[in-house]
PDB file of C-alpha atoms in Angstrom:
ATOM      1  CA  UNK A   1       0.000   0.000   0.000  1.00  0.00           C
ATOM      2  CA  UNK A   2       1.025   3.530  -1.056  1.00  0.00           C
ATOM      3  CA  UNK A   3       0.627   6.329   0.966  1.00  0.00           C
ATOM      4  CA  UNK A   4       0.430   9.512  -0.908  1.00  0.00           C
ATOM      5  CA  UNK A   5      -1.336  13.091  -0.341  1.00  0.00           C
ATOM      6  CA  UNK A   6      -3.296  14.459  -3.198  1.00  0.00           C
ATOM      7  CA  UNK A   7      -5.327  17.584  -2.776  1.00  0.00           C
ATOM      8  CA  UNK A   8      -3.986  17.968   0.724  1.00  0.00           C
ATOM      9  CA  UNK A   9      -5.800  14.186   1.535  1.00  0.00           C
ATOM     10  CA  UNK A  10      -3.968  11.647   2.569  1.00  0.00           C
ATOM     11  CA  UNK A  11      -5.282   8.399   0.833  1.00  0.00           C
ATOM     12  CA  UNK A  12      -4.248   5.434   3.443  1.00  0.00           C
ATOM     13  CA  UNK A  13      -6.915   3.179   2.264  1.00  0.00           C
ATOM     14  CA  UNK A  14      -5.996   3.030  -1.431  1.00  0.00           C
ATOM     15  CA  UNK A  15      -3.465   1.892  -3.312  1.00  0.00           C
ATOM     16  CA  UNK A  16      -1.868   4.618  -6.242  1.00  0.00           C
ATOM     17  CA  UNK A  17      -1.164   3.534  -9.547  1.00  0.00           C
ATOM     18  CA  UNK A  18       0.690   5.402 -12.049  1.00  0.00           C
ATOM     19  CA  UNK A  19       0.121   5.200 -15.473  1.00  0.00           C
ATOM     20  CA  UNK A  20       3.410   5.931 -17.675  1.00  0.00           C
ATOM     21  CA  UNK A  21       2.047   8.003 -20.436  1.00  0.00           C
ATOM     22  CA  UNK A  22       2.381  11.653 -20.342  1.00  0.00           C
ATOM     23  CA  UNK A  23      -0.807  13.836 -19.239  1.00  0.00           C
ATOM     24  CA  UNK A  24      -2.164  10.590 -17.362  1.00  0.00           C
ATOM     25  CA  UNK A  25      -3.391  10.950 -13.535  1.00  0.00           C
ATOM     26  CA  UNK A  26      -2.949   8.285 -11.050  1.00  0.00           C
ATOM     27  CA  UNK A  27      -5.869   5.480 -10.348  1.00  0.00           C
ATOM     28  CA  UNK A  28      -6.592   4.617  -6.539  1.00  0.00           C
ATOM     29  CA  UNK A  29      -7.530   1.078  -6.471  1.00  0.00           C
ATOM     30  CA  UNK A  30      -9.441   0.386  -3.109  1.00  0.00           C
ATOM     31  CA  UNK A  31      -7.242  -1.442  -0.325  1.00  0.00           C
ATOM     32  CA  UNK A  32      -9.124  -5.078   0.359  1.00  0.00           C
ATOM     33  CA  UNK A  33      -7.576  -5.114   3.640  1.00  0.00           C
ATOM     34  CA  UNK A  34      -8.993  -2.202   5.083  1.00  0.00           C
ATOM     35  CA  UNK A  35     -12.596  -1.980   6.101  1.00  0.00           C
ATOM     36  CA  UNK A  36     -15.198   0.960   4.431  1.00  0.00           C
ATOM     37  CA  UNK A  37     -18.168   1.915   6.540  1.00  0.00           C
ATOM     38  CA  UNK A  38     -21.062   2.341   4.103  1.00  0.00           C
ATOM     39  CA  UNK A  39     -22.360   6.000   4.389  1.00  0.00           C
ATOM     40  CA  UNK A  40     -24.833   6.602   7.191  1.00  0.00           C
ATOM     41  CA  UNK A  41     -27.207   9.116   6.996  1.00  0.00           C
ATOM     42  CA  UNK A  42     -27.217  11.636   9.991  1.00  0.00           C
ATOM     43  CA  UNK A  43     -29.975  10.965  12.556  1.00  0.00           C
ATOM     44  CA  UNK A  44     -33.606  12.923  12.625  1.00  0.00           C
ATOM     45  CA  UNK A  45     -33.194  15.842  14.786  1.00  0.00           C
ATOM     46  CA  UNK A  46     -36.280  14.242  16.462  1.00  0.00           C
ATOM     47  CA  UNK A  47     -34.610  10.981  17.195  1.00  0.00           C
ATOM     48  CA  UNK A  48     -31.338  12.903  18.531  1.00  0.00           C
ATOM     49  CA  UNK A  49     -33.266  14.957  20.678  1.00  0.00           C
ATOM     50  CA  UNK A  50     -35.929  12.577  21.803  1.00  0.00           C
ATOM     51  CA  UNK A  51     -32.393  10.363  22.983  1.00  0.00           C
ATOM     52  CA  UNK A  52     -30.612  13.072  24.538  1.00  0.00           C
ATOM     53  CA  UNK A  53     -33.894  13.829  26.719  1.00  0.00           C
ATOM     54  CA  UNK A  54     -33.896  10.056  27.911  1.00  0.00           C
ATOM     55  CA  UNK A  55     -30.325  10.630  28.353  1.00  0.00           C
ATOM     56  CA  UNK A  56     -31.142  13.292  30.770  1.00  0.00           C
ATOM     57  CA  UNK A  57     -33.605  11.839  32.803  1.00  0.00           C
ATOM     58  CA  UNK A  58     -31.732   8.303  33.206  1.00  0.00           C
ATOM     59  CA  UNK A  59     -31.307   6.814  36.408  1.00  0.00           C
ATOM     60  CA  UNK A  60     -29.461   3.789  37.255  1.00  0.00           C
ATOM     61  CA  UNK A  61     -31.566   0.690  38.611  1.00  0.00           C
ATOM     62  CA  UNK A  62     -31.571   1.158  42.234  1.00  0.00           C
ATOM     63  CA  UNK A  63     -31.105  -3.458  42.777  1.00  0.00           C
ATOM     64  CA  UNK A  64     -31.560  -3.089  46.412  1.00  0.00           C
ATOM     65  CA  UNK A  65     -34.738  -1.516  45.569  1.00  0.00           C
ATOM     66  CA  UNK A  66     -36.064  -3.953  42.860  1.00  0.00           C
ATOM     67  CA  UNK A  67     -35.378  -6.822  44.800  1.00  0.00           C
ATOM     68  CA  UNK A  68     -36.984  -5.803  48.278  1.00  0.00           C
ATOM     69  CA  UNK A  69     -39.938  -4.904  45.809  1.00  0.00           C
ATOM     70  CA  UNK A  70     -39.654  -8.420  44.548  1.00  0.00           C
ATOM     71  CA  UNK A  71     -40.171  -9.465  48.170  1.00  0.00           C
ATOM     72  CA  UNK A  72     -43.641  -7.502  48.397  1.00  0.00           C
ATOM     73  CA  UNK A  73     -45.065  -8.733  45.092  1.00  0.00           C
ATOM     74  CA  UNK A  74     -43.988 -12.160  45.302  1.00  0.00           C
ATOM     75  CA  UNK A  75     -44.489 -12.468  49.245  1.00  0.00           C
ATOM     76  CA  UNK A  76     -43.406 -15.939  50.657  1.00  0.00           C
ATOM     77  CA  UNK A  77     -43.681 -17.650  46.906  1.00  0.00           C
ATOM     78  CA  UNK A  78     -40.052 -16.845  46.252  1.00  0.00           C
ATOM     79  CA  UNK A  79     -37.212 -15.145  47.641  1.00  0.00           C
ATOM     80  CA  UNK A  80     -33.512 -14.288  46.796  1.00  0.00           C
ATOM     81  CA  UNK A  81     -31.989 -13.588  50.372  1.00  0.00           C
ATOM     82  CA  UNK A  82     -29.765 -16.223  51.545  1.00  0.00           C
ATOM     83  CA  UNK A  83     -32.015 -16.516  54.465  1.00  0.00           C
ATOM     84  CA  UNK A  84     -34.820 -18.626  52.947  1.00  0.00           C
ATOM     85  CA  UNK A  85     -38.553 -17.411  51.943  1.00  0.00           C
ATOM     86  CA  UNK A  86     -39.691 -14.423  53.230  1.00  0.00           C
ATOM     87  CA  UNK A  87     -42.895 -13.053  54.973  1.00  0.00           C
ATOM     88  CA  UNK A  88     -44.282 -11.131  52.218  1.00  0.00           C
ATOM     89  CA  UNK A  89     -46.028  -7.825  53.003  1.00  0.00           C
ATOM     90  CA  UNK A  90     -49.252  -6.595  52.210  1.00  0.00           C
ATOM     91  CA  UNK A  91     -49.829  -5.362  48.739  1.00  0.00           C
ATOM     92  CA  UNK A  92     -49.908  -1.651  48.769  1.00  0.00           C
ATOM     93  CA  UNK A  93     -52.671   0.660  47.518  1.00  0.00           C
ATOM     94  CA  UNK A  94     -53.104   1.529  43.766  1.00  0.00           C
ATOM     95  CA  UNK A  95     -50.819   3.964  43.277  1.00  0.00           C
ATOM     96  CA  UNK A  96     -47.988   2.235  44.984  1.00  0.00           C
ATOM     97  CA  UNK A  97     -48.608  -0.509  42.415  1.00  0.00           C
ATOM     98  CA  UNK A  98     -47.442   1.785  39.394  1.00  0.00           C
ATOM     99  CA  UNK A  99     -44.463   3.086  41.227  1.00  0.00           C
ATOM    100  CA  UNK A 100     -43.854  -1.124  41.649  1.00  0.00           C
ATOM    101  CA  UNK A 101     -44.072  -1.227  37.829  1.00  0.00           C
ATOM    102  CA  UNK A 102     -42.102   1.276  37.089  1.00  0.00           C
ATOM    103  CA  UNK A 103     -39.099   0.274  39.168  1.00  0.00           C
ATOM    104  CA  UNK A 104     -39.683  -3.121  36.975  1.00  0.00           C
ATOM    105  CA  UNK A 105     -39.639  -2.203  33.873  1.00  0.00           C
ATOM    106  CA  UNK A 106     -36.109  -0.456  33.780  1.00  0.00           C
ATOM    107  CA  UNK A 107     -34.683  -3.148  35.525  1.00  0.00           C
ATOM    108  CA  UNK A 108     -36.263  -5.389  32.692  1.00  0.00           C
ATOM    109  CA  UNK A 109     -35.107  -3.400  29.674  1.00  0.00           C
ATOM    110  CA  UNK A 110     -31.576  -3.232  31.166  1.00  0.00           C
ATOM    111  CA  UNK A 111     -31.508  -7.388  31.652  1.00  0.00           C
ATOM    112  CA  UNK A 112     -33.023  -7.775  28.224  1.00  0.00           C
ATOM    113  CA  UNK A 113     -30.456  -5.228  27.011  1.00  0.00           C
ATOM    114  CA  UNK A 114     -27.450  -7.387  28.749  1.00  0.00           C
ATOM    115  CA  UNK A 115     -28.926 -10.970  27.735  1.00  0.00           C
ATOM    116  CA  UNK A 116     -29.368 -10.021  23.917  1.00  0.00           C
ATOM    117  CA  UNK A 117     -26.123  -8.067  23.663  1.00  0.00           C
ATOM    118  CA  UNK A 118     -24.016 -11.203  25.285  1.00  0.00           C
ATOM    119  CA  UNK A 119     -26.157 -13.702  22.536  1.00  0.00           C
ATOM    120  CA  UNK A 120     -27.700 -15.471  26.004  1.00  0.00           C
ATOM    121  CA  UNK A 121     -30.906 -15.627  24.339  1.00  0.00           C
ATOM    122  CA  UNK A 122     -29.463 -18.220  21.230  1.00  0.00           C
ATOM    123  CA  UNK A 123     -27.129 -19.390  23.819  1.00  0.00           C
ATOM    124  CA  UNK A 124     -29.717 -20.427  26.191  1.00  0.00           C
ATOM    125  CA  UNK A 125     -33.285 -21.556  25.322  1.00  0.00           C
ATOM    126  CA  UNK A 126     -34.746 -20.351  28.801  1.00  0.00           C
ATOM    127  CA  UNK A 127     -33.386 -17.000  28.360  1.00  0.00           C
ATOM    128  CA  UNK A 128     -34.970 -16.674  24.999  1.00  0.00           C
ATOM    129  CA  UNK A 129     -38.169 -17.199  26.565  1.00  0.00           C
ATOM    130  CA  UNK A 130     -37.235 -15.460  29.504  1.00  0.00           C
ATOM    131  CA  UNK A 131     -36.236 -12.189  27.263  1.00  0.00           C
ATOM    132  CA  UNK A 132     -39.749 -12.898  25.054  1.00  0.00           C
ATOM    133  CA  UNK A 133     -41.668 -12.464  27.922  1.00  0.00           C
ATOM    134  CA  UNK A 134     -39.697  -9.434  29.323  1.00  0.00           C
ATOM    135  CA  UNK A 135     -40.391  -7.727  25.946  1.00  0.00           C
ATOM    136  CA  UNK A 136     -43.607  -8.530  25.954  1.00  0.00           C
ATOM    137  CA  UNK A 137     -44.385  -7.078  29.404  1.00  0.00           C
ATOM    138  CA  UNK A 138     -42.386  -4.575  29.571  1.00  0.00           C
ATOM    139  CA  UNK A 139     -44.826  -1.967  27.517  1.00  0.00           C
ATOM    140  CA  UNK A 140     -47.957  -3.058  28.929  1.00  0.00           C
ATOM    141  CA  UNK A 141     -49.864  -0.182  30.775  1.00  0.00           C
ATOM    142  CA  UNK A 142     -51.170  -1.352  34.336  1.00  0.00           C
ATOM    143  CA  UNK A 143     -54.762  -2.190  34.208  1.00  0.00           C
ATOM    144  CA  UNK A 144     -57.058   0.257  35.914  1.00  0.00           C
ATOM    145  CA  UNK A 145     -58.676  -3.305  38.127  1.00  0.00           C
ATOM    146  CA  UNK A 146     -56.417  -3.221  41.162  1.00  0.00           C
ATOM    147  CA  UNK A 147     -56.671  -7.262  40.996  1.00  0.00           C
ATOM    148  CA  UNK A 148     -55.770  -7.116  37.482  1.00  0.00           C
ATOM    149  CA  UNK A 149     -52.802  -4.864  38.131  1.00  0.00           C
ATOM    150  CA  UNK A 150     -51.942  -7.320  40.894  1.00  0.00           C
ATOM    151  CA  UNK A 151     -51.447 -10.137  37.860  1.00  0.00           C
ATOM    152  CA  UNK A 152     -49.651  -7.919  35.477  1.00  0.00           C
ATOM    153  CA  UNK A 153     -47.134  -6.835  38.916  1.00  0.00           C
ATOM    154  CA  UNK A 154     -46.424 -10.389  39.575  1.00  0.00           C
ATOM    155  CA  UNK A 155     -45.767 -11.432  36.378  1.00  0.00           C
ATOM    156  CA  UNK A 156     -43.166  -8.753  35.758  1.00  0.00           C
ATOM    157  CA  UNK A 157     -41.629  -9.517  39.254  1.00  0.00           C
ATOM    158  CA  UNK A 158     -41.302 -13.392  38.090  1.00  0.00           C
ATOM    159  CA  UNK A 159     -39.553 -12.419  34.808  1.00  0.00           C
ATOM    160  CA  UNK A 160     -37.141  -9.598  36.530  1.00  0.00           C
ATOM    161  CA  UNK A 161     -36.138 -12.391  39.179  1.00  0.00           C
ATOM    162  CA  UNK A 162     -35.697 -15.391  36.659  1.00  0.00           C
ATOM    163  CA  UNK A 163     -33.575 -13.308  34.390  1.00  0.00           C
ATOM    164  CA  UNK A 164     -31.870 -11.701  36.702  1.00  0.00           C
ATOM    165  CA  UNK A 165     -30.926 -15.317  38.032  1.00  0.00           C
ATOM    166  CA  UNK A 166     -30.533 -16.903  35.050  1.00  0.00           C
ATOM    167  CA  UNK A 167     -28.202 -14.180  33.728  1.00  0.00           C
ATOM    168  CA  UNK A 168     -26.308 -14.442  36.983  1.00  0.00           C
ATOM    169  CA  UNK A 169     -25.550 -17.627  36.713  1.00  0.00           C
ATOM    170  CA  UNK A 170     -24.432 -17.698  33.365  1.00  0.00           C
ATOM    171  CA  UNK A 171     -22.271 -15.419  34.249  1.00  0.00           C
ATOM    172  CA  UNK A 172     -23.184 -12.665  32.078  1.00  0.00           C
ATOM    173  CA  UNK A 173     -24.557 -10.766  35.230  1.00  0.00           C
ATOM    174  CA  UNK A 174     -22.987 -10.306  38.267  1.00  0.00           C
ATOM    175  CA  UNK A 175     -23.558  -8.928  41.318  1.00  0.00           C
ATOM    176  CA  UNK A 176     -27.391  -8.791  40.986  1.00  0.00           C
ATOM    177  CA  UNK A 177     -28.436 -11.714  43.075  1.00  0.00           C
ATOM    178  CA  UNK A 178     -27.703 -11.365  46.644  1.00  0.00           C
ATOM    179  CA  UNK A 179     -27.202 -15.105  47.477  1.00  0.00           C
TER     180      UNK A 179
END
């Protein structure tokens, strides 16, 4: 490969050919070796703006948080202290159910985000199904019915804790289960 300026360019990528004959310019003949991004269009101004104003108001999942919240919607069916089940407490009132779901749903997206990034979901069948459901719940708006709510909570607590877990001990996780 040639390295030669022309124009005040420096053409690293190509290789320079000169032809003998008077008057003639060179020919760059592209470099195999070296990679070419295709050309990518800039971004809509809408899409850069509507990610720099997530960007803005992003907050790191709070685990401590999400997992004592597990402990409230999944009561004494399942636990992940170290200790054994736990007494579950009461459900809380309405609107402490959508502040439930939305401590869930970030936690979701940002297991989702790890298993599909790390290939855990062709990797491991239960993820897959594991990272379906996730996807599938995460969008859902809590039902108005504060028994139906109670459903939807539960089932994103059971998908939060078995990825988490699974994820954990694949390795691809750490740190998120306590025992």
């Amino acid at each position: 490969m040639v390295r030669a300026e022309f124009g005040g360019v420096l053409m690293a990528s190509t290789t320079v050919h000169w032809d003998e004959r008077p008057g003639s310019a060179p020919v760059r003949v592209k470099d195999p070796s070296v990679p070419t991004n295709p050309c990518i269009s800039p971004p809509d101004v809408q899409d850069v703006r509507r990610v720099l104003s997530r960007l803005r108001t992003w907050e790191p999942v709070d685990w401590d948080e999400v997992y004592d919240d597990l402990d409230t919607v999944l009561g004494d069916e399942v636990s992940h202290h170290a200790a054994g089940t736990s007494v579950g407490s009461p459900l809380p009132e309405y609107d402490a159910l959508e502040g439930l779901a939305e401590r869930f749903r970030p936690a979701l997206i940002q297991l989702v985000t790890r298993g599909l990034r790390n290939g855990a979901h062709r990797k491991h069948r239960d993820i897959a199904v594991l990272i379906e459901q996730a996807q599938g719940l995460i969008p859902e708006e809590l039902p108005a019915d504060a028994w139906q709510a109670v459903v939807l909570l539960r089932k994103l607590a059971r998908v939060t804790l078995g990825l988490a877990e699974r994820l954990e001990d694949t390795g691809i996780a750490k740190g998120l289960v306590e025992c």
